[in-house]
Amino acid sequence: MFDTLVEIASWPVQLVWAQVAVSPSSRYFWPYIVGGAMIACFAWRFGRATFYTEAKKPAYWLGASARVDYAHVVLNPIIKILLFTGLITAAGALGQNAIGAAPPKPHAWAYAAALTLALFVADDFMRFFTHWLMHKVPIFWSFHRVHHAAESMTFATADRSHFAEMAFVTLPLVMTYAVVNAAFIVFTGIETQPFAVAGANIFLVAFNVVGGAFRHAPMWVSFGPMLERWLISPAMHHVHHSARPIHFDKNMGGTLAIWDRLFGTHYIPAGAHELSRGVGLGSDGKALKSVAGALLEPFGHAVRTLMPHRNTSNPNAGRPS
């Protein structure tokens, strides 16, 4: 009995540790932390990285916003297992049925490389598009607000997402993988596997190694304006969280910046001074400062967006101006 209780109590710790030690699909995977730190040091050497002064204070890491971040780090993996196991299993089945069980053909490495690139580009676009919808469609914004309510960047902010949003993001990605895999087989007749590291697309792994883990770090890390025309830097994502109206709905891409350029949401910041007003939602995020509020309040907000007397033409109407 005691062993069972210990196992149950340690489950959240095991889930978090798995993200750090063995999961390339997690932003906390240790090579991403090491790689991001090296890039940050390189950027600092050339004046393109700044550690936020506020992050030197214990209150930054122990405040209400940070505590909500930490709660999501523990709760979200559990919620994924309890609520999304069937969806994830279905995703695996769809992918397996599409690509077949045959191992890659020795001479088909070029096809594998093409499939790897196609899956990466399709995945990156779908992540951008679902993110764009979460900002533009009021009922989706109700749940995405949880992520934007963070008033500090703590690394753990990356996991600060409402479970309803996770469901909305997962289903389009599942469909995207299935369609790309099926289309590849139909048009090439080749059964192959994409290049991956423990199931994670090798292009996404490469991007995470050079800065993906620092998208929500307590420091400004810029790639410089030339690279930021093509790649989303941590600094560009910090602008996405900015409390300044000029930054609202900017830089919604995950890895590639080309989608933001096509949709007119691309913004290259001049420097860390652009975050003079900090990050977060101001008064609109007040109800999301507790764990219970972050989990429950979005449902009420979503219902209110459906009421006919509400003006929902601007999902960001409640953000600070």
mmCIF file of C-alpha atoms in Angstrom:
data_model
loop_
_atom_site.group_PDB
_atom_site.id
_atom_site.type_symbol
_atom_site.label_atom_id
_atom_site.label_comp_id
_atom_site.label_asym_id
_atom_site.label_seq_id
_atom_site.Cartn_x
_atom_site.Cartn_y
_atom_site.Cartn_z
ATOM 1 C CA MET A 1 0.000 0.000 0.000
ATOM 2 C CA PHE A 2 2.787 2.395 1.002
ATOM 3 C CA ASP A 3 4.696 1.624 -2.212
ATOM 4 C CA THR A 4 1.567 2.398 -4.253
ATOM 5 C CA LEU A 5 1.102 5.746 -2.519
ATOM 6 C CA VAL A 6 4.748 6.637 -3.099
ATOM 7 C CA GLU A 7 4.417 5.703 -6.764
ATOM 8 C CA ILE A 8 1.290 7.863 -7.154
ATOM 9 C CA ALA A 9 2.921 10.789 -5.346
ATOM 10 C CA SER A 10 6.061 10.555 -7.484
ATOM 11 C CA TRP A 11 4.166 10.312 -10.778
ATOM 12 C CA PRO A 12 4.210 14.070 -11.504
ATOM 13 C CA VAL A 13 7.950 14.165 -10.789
ATOM 14 C CA GLN A 14 8.521 11.247 -13.147
ATOM 15 C CA LEU A 15 6.514 12.946 -15.890
ATOM 16 C CA VAL A 16 8.493 16.178 -15.555
ATOM 17 C CA TRP A 17 11.799 14.310 -15.404
ATOM 18 C CA ALA A 18 10.893 12.375 -18.551
ATOM 19 C CA GLN A 19 10.517 15.698 -20.402
ATOM 20 C CA VAL A 20 14.009 16.750 -19.342
ATOM 21 C CA ALA A 21 15.832 13.458 -19.808
ATOM 22 C CA VAL A 22 14.277 11.456 -22.632
ATOM 23 C CA SER A 23 11.718 13.471 -24.613
ATOM 24 C CA PRO A 24 12.929 15.409 -27.692
ATOM 25 C CA SER A 25 9.354 16.606 -28.178
ATOM 26 C CA SER A 26 9.631 18.603 -24.938
ATOM 27 C CA ARG A 27 11.232 22.054 -24.814
ATOM 28 C CA TYR A 28 12.856 21.015 -21.536
ATOM 29 C CA PHE A 29 14.879 18.225 -23.159
ATOM 30 C CA TRP A 30 18.393 18.672 -21.763
ATOM 31 C CA PRO A 31 20.215 19.081 -25.139
ATOM 32 C CA TYR A 32 17.849 21.983 -25.901
ATOM 33 C CA ILE A 33 18.705 23.662 -22.608
ATOM 34 C CA VAL A 34 22.433 23.206 -23.212
ATOM 35 C CA GLY A 35 22.214 24.310 -26.855
ATOM 36 C CA GLY A 36 20.045 27.309 -25.994
ATOM 37 C CA ALA A 37 22.466 28.370 -23.267
ATOM 38 C CA MET A 38 25.367 28.216 -25.725
ATOM 39 C CA ILE A 39 23.468 30.305 -28.278
ATOM 40 C CA ALA A 40 22.531 32.789 -25.548
ATOM 41 C CA CYS A 41 26.186 33.131 -24.561
ATOM 42 C CA PHE A 42 27.142 33.642 -28.204
ATOM 43 C CA ALA A 43 24.400 36.253 -28.644
ATOM 44 C CA TRP A 44 25.473 37.994 -25.414
ATOM 45 C CA ARG A 45 29.041 38.189 -26.714
ATOM 46 C CA PHE A 46 27.746 40.224 -29.688
ATOM 47 C CA GLY A 47 25.324 42.356 -27.703
ATOM 48 C CA ARG A 48 22.161 40.486 -28.717
ATOM 49 C CA ALA A 49 21.264 38.904 -25.382
ATOM 50 C CA THR A 50 20.197 40.506 -22.108
ATOM 51 C CA PHE A 51 19.245 38.857 -18.820
ATOM 52 C CA TYR A 52 16.192 40.555 -17.361
ATOM 53 C CA THR A 53 17.000 42.494 -14.190
ATOM 54 C CA GLU A 54 13.729 41.434 -12.559
ATOM 55 C CA ALA A 55 14.730 37.773 -12.889
ATOM 56 C CA LYS A 56 17.536 38.325 -10.360
ATOM 57 C CA LYS A 57 14.909 38.713 -7.611
ATOM 58 C CA PRO A 58 13.346 35.687 -5.833
ATOM 59 C CA ALA A 59 9.885 37.247 -6.259
ATOM 60 C CA TYR A 60 10.205 36.816 -10.027
ATOM 61 C CA TRP A 61 10.427 33.034 -9.616
ATOM 62 C CA LEU A 62 8.049 32.687 -6.674
ATOM 63 C CA GLY A 63 5.268 35.125 -7.604
ATOM 64 C CA ALA A 64 1.677 34.252 -8.531
ATOM 65 C CA SER A 65 2.385 34.155 -12.273
ATOM 66 C CA ALA A 66 5.347 31.811 -11.852
ATOM 67 C CA ARG A 67 3.364 29.488 -9.574
ATOM 68 C CA VAL A 68 0.677 29.096 -12.242
ATOM 69 C CA ASP A 69 3.444 28.244 -14.732
ATOM 70 C CA TYR A 70 4.847 25.535 -12.463
ATOM 71 C CA ALA A 71 1.401 24.072 -11.843
ATOM 72 C CA HIS A 72 0.850 23.673 -15.583
ATOM 73 C CA VAL A 73 4.222 21.913 -15.962
ATOM 74 C CA VAL A 74 2.951 19.229 -13.583
ATOM 75 C CA LEU A 75 -0.741 19.196 -14.513
ATOM 76 C CA ASN A 76 -0.566 19.250 -18.316
ATOM 77 C CA PRO A 77 1.304 15.946 -18.774
ATOM 78 C CA ILE A 78 -1.207 14.309 -16.433
ATOM 79 C CA ILE A 79 -4.147 15.835 -18.306
ATOM 80 C CA LYS A 80 -2.666 14.696 -21.612
ATOM 81 C CA ILE A 81 -2.455 11.118 -20.358
ATOM 82 C CA LEU A 82 -5.932 11.114 -18.814
ATOM 83 C CA LEU A 83 -7.829 12.987 -21.537
ATOM 84 C CA PHE A 84 -5.846 12.703 -24.760
ATOM 85 C CA THR A 85 -4.518 9.134 -24.683
ATOM 86 C CA GLY A 86 -7.147 8.007 -27.193
ATOM 87 C CA LEU A 87 -6.403 10.927 -29.509
ATOM 88 C CA ILE A 88 -2.657 10.306 -29.386
ATOM 89 C CA THR A 89 -3.201 6.585 -30.009
ATOM 90 C CA ALA A 90 -5.400 7.422 -32.978
ATOM 91 C CA ALA A 91 -2.678 9.690 -34.294
ATOM 92 C CA GLY A 92 -0.174 6.865 -34.138
ATOM 93 C CA ALA A 93 -2.574 4.526 -35.903
ATOM 94 C CA LEU A 94 -3.276 7.041 -38.665
ATOM 95 C CA GLY A 95 0.410 7.627 -39.212
ATOM 96 C CA GLN A 96 1.211 3.899 -39.220
ATOM 97 C CA ASN A 97 -1.591 3.136 -41.672
ATOM 98 C CA ALA A 98 -0.424 5.947 -43.932
ATOM 99 C CA ILE A 99 3.278 5.088 -44.071
ATOM 100 C CA GLY A 100 2.989 1.321 -43.689
ATOM 101 C CA ALA A 101 4.995 -0.998 -41.487
ATOM 102 C CA ALA A 102 7.801 -1.639 -43.968
ATOM 103 C CA PRO A 103 11.270 -0.395 -42.926
ATOM 104 C CA PRO A 104 12.932 2.366 -44.985
ATOM 105 C CA LYS A 105 14.495 1.187 -48.247
ATOM 106 C CA PRO A 106 18.309 1.555 -48.249
ATOM 107 C CA HIS A 107 18.280 3.556 -51.514
ATOM 108 C CA ALA A 108 15.401 5.810 -50.498
ATOM 109 C CA TRP A 109 17.238 8.263 -48.219
ATOM 110 C CA ALA A 110 16.387 11.154 -50.551
ATOM 111 C CA TYR A 111 12.691 10.301 -50.240
ATOM 112 C CA ALA A 112 13.049 10.126 -46.470
ATOM 113 C CA ALA A 113 14.702 13.559 -46.481
ATOM 114 C CA ALA A 114 11.886 14.954 -48.649
ATOM 115 C CA LEU A 115 9.239 13.494 -46.328
ATOM 116 C CA THR A 116 11.072 14.874 -43.299
ATOM 117 C CA LEU A 117 11.122 18.364 -44.797
ATOM 118 C CA ALA A 118 7.487 18.163 -45.934
ATOM 119 C CA LEU A 119 6.299 17.082 -42.482
ATOM 120 C CA PHE A 120 8.323 19.833 -40.800
ATOM 121 C CA VAL A 121 6.986 22.588 -43.074
ATOM 122 C CA ALA A 122 3.391 21.326 -42.842
ATOM 123 C CA ASP A 123 3.649 20.980 -39.065
ATOM 124 C CA ASP A 124 5.141 24.459 -38.683
ATOM 125 C CA PHE A 125 2.441 26.047 -40.836
ATOM 126 C CA MET A 126 -0.357 24.278 -38.960
ATOM 127 C CA ARG A 127 1.084 25.380 -35.620
ATOM 128 C CA PHE A 128 1.207 28.953 -36.914
ATOM 129 C CA PHE A 129 -2.322 28.775 -38.328
ATOM 130 C CA THR A 130 -3.912 27.323 -35.194
ATOM 131 C CA HIS A 131 -2.069 29.970 -33.167
ATOM 132 C CA TRP A 132 -3.358 32.677 -35.526
ATOM 133 C CA LEU A 133 -6.906 31.354 -35.088
ATOM 134 C CA MET A 134 -6.524 31.393 -31.303
ATOM 135 C CA HIS A 135 -5.807 35.118 -31.501
ATOM 136 C CA LYS A 136 -8.456 35.974 -34.085
ATOM 137 C CA VAL A 137 -11.442 33.835 -33.035
ATOM 138 C CA PRO A 138 -12.912 35.096 -29.737
ATOM 139 C CA ILE A 139 -13.926 31.719 -28.301
ATOM 140 C CA PHE A 140 -10.432 30.318 -28.933
ATOM 141 C CA TRP A 141 -8.839 33.453 -27.479
ATOM 142 C CA SER A 142 -10.796 32.761 -24.265
ATOM 143 C CA PHE A 143 -8.530 29.761 -23.637
ATOM 144 C CA HIS A 144 -5.317 31.058 -25.206
ATOM 145 C CA ARG A 145 -5.449 33.996 -22.770
ATOM 146 C CA VAL A 146 -4.141 31.601 -20.108
ATOM 147 C CA HIS A 147 -0.784 31.472 -21.875
ATOM 148 C CA HIS A 148 -0.641 35.223 -22.436
ATOM 149 C CA ALA A 149 -1.583 36.007 -18.836
ATOM 150 C CA ALA A 150 1.971 35.150 -17.743
ATOM 151 C CA GLU A 151 3.585 38.277 -16.311
ATOM 152 C CA SER A 152 7.085 36.832 -16.266
ATOM 153 C CA MET A 153 9.055 34.409 -18.426
ATOM 154 C CA THR A 154 10.197 31.433 -16.349
ATOM 155 C CA PHE A 155 10.999 28.677 -18.885
ATOM 156 C CA ALA A 156 7.908 26.928 -17.448
ATOM 157 C CA THR A 157 5.726 29.507 -19.221
ATOM 158 C CA ALA A 158 6.081 27.273 -22.289
ATOM 159 C CA ASP A 159 3.706 24.773 -20.650
ATOM 160 C CA ARG A 160 1.206 27.372 -19.468
ATOM 161 C CA SER A 161 -1.612 26.346 -21.810
ATOM 162 C CA HIS A 162 -5.221 25.476 -21.068
ATOM 163 C CA PHE A 163 -6.078 21.824 -21.716
ATOM 164 C CA ALA A 164 -8.884 22.877 -24.080
ATOM 165 C CA GLU A 165 -6.298 24.676 -26.189
ATOM 166 C CA MET A 166 -4.126 21.553 -26.223
ATOM 167 C CA ALA A 167 -7.043 19.604 -27.680
ATOM 168 C CA PHE A 168 -7.652 22.252 -30.334
ATOM 169 C CA VAL A 169 -3.992 22.209 -31.391
ATOM 170 C CA THR A 170 -3.559 18.426 -31.321
ATOM 171 C CA LEU A 171 -6.383 17.438 -33.690
ATOM 172 C CA PRO A 172 -5.271 19.612 -36.677
ATOM 173 C CA LEU A 173 -1.699 18.358 -36.245
ATOM 174 C CA VAL A 174 -2.870 14.729 -36.250
ATOM 175 C CA MET A 175 -4.792 15.356 -39.462
ATOM 176 C CA THR A 176 -1.807 17.164 -41.017
ATOM 177 C CA TYR A 177 0.597 14.279 -40.345
ATOM 178 C CA ALA A 178 -1.867 11.754 -41.778
ATOM 179 C CA VAL A 179 -2.538 13.783 -44.934
ATOM 180 C CA VAL A 180 1.149 14.478 -45.640
ATOM 181 C CA ASN A 181 2.169 10.858 -45.105
ATOM 182 C CA ALA A 182 -0.674 9.544 -47.243
ATOM 183 C CA ALA A 183 -0.053 12.075 -50.021
ATOM 184 C CA PHE A 184 3.652 11.206 -50.073
ATOM 185 C CA ILE A 185 2.913 7.513 -50.614
ATOM 186 C CA VAL A 186 0.240 8.219 -53.248
ATOM 187 C CA PHE A 187 2.525 10.466 -55.322
ATOM 188 C CA THR A 188 5.843 8.614 -54.872
ATOM 189 C CA GLY A 189 4.854 5.018 -54.213
ATOM 190 C CA ILE A 190 7.697 4.883 -51.695
ATOM 191 C CA GLU A 191 7.250 3.594 -48.151
ATOM 192 C CA THR A 192 9.774 5.321 -45.923
ATOM 193 C CA GLN A 193 10.165 7.000 -42.543
ATOM 194 C CA PRO A 194 11.141 10.615 -41.836
ATOM 195 C CA PHE A 195 14.465 11.319 -40.197
ATOM 196 C CA ALA A 196 13.768 11.715 -36.496
ATOM 197 C CA VAL A 197 15.353 11.699 -33.057
ATOM 198 C CA ALA A 198 13.282 9.500 -30.746
ATOM 199 C CA GLY A 199 10.199 10.309 -32.812
ATOM 200 C CA ALA A 200 10.820 14.061 -33.117
ATOM 201 C CA ASN A 201 11.427 15.565 -36.567
ATOM 202 C CA ILE A 202 15.146 16.210 -36.978
ATOM 203 C CA PHE A 203 14.557 19.773 -38.271
ATOM 204 C CA LEU A 204 12.510 20.636 -35.185
ATOM 205 C CA VAL A 205 15.187 19.098 -32.968
ATOM 206 C CA ALA A 206 17.819 21.256 -34.683
ATOM 207 C CA PHE A 207 15.787 24.428 -34.142
ATOM 208 C CA ASN A 208 15.154 23.623 -30.489
ATOM 209 C CA VAL A 209 18.870 23.056 -29.951
ATOM 210 C CA VAL A 210 19.649 26.569 -31.205
ATOM 211 C CA GLY A 211 17.104 28.440 -29.148
ATOM 212 C CA GLY A 212 13.693 26.840 -28.883
ATOM 213 C CA ALA A 213 14.056 26.262 -25.153
ATOM 214 C CA PHE A 214 14.714 29.979 -24.597
ATOM 215 C CA ARG A 215 11.457 31.212 -26.144
ATOM 216 C CA HIS A 216 10.136 31.648 -22.604
ATOM 217 C CA ALA A 217 13.433 32.212 -20.805
ATOM 218 C CA PRO A 218 14.016 35.238 -18.519
ATOM 219 C CA MET A 219 16.358 36.776 -21.036
ATOM 220 C CA TRP A 220 16.266 38.536 -24.394
ATOM 221 C CA VAL A 221 18.005 36.474 -27.100
ATOM 222 C CA SER A 222 17.996 37.899 -30.629
ATOM 223 C CA PHE A 223 19.257 36.209 -33.802
ATOM 224 C CA GLY A 224 19.721 39.567 -35.525
ATOM 225 C CA PRO A 225 17.472 41.122 -38.216
ATOM 226 C CA MET A 226 18.815 39.039 -41.105
ATOM 227 C CA LEU A 227 18.066 35.665 -39.507
ATOM 228 C CA GLU A 228 14.860 36.942 -37.949
ATOM 229 C CA ARG A 229 13.407 37.414 -41.411
ATOM 230 C CA TRP A 230 13.392 33.633 -41.630
ATOM 231 C CA LEU A 231 13.446 32.214 -38.091
ATOM 232 C CA ILE A 232 11.494 33.077 -34.954
ATOM 233 C CA SER A 233 14.020 34.021 -32.264
ATOM 234 C CA PRO A 234 13.313 33.957 -28.508
ATOM 235 C CA ALA A 235 13.286 37.777 -28.584
ATOM 236 C CA MET A 236 10.594 37.753 -31.279
ATOM 237 C CA HIS A 237 8.432 35.461 -29.173
ATOM 238 C CA HIS A 238 8.883 37.708 -26.140
ATOM 239 C CA VAL A 239 7.491 40.526 -28.280
ATOM 240 C CA HIS A 240 4.514 38.260 -28.958
ATOM 241 C CA HIS A 241 3.853 38.295 -25.183
ATOM 242 C CA SER A 242 4.358 42.053 -24.875
ATOM 243 C CA ALA A 243 1.815 44.274 -23.117
ATOM 244 C CA ARG A 244 2.310 47.031 -25.720
ATOM 245 C CA PRO A 245 -0.552 47.276 -28.276
ATOM 246 C CA ILE A 246 1.924 47.658 -31.152
ATOM 247 C CA HIS A 247 3.069 44.095 -30.428
ATOM 248 C CA PHE A 248 -0.349 42.446 -30.162
ATOM 249 C CA ASP A 249 -0.793 39.452 -32.490
ATOM 250 C CA LYS A 250 2.774 39.675 -33.816
ATOM 251 C CA ASN A 251 5.233 36.811 -34.402
ATOM 252 C CA MET A 252 2.807 33.909 -34.095
ATOM 253 C CA GLY A 253 5.124 31.444 -35.819
ATOM 254 C CA GLY A 254 6.794 28.507 -34.126
ATOM 255 C CA THR A 255 10.035 28.059 -36.054
ATOM 256 C CA LEU A 256 9.802 29.714 -39.480
ATOM 257 C CA ALA A 257 9.055 33.433 -39.807
ATOM 258 C CA ILE A 258 7.769 33.139 -43.373
ATOM 259 C CA TRP A 259 4.173 32.503 -42.241
ATOM 260 C CA ASP A 260 4.138 35.733 -40.231
ATOM 261 C CA ARG A 261 5.497 37.586 -43.249
ATOM 262 C CA LEU A 262 2.753 36.137 -45.459
ATOM 263 C CA PHE A 263 0.013 36.989 -42.948
ATOM 264 C CA GLY A 264 1.345 40.459 -42.109
ATOM 265 C CA THR A 265 2.122 39.612 -38.476
ATOM 266 C CA HIS A 266 5.922 39.683 -38.712
ATOM 267 C CA TYR A 267 7.753 42.047 -36.360
ATOM 268 C CA ILE A 268 11.528 42.344 -35.863
ATOM 269 C CA PRO A 269 12.224 44.075 -32.531
ATOM 270 C CA ALA A 270 14.978 46.661 -32.165
ATOM 271 C CA GLY A 271 16.035 45.533 -28.698
ATOM 272 C CA ALA A 272 15.014 44.534 -25.189
ATOM 273 C CA HIS A 273 13.835 48.087 -24.491
ATOM 274 C CA GLU A 274 10.741 47.248 -26.561
ATOM 275 C CA LEU A 275 9.422 45.329 -23.550
ATOM 276 C CA SER A 276 9.383 48.459 -21.402
ATOM 277 C CA ARG A 277 5.788 47.697 -20.391
ATOM 278 C CA GLY A 278 6.533 44.080 -19.628
ATOM 279 C CA VAL A 279 4.485 41.083 -20.705
ATOM 280 C CA GLY A 280 0.999 39.857 -19.882
ATOM 281 C CA LEU A 281 -2.618 40.936 -20.229
ATOM 282 C CA GLY A 282 -2.908 43.550 -17.521
ATOM 283 C CA SER A 283 -6.438 43.749 -16.110
ATOM 284 C CA ASP A 284 -7.740 41.125 -18.554
ATOM 285 C CA GLY A 285 -5.449 38.552 -16.970
ATOM 286 C CA LYS A 286 -6.457 39.276 -13.370
ATOM 287 C CA ALA A 287 -8.837 36.301 -13.176
ATOM 288 C CA LEU A 288 -6.113 33.966 -14.479
ATOM 289 C CA LYS A 289 -3.535 34.597 -11.752
ATOM 290 C CA SER A 290 -4.448 31.491 -9.768
ATOM 291 C CA VAL A 291 -4.313 27.843 -10.838
ATOM 292 C CA ALA A 292 -8.073 27.440 -10.334
ATOM 293 C CA GLY A 293 -8.770 30.633 -12.251
ATOM 294 C CA ALA A 294 -6.553 29.554 -15.144
ATOM 295 C CA LEU A 295 -8.374 26.223 -15.379
ATOM 296 C CA LEU A 296 -11.979 27.368 -14.899
ATOM 297 C CA GLU A 297 -12.390 31.054 -15.832
ATOM 298 C CA PRO A 298 -11.795 30.541 -19.598
ATOM 299 C CA PHE A 299 -15.025 28.517 -19.848
ATOM 300 C CA GLY A 300 -17.052 31.418 -18.509
ATOM 301 C CA HIS A 301 -15.184 33.826 -20.779
ATOM 302 C CA ALA A 302 -15.916 31.582 -23.762
ATOM 303 C CA VAL A 303 -19.640 31.504 -22.952
ATOM 304 C CA ARG A 304 -19.706 35.294 -22.713
ATOM 305 C CA THR A 305 -18.159 35.615 -26.186
ATOM 306 C CA LEU A 306 -21.148 33.704 -27.572
ATOM 307 C CA MET A 307 -23.707 36.059 -26.101
ATOM 308 C CA PRO A 308 -25.335 38.181 -28.844
ATOM 309 C CA HIS A 309 -24.961 41.490 -26.989
ATOM 310 C CA ARG A 310 -21.205 41.056 -26.716
ATOM 311 C CA ASN A 311 -18.905 42.820 -29.179
ATOM 312 C CA THR A 312 -16.505 40.046 -30.111
ATOM 313 C CA SER A 313 -15.075 41.576 -33.265
ATOM 314 C CA ASN A 314 -11.792 42.174 -31.469
ATOM 315 C CA PRO A 315 -10.596 39.196 -29.403
ATOM 316 C CA ASN A 316 -7.975 41.422 -27.752
ATOM 317 C CA ALA A 317 -10.445 44.108 -26.669
ATOM 318 C CA GLY A 318 -9.686 43.438 -23.030
ATOM 319 C CA ARG A 319 -5.930 43.762 -23.358
ATOM 320 C CA PRO A 320 -4.154 46.823 -21.985
ATOM 321 C CA SER A 321 -3.890 49.832 -24.273
#
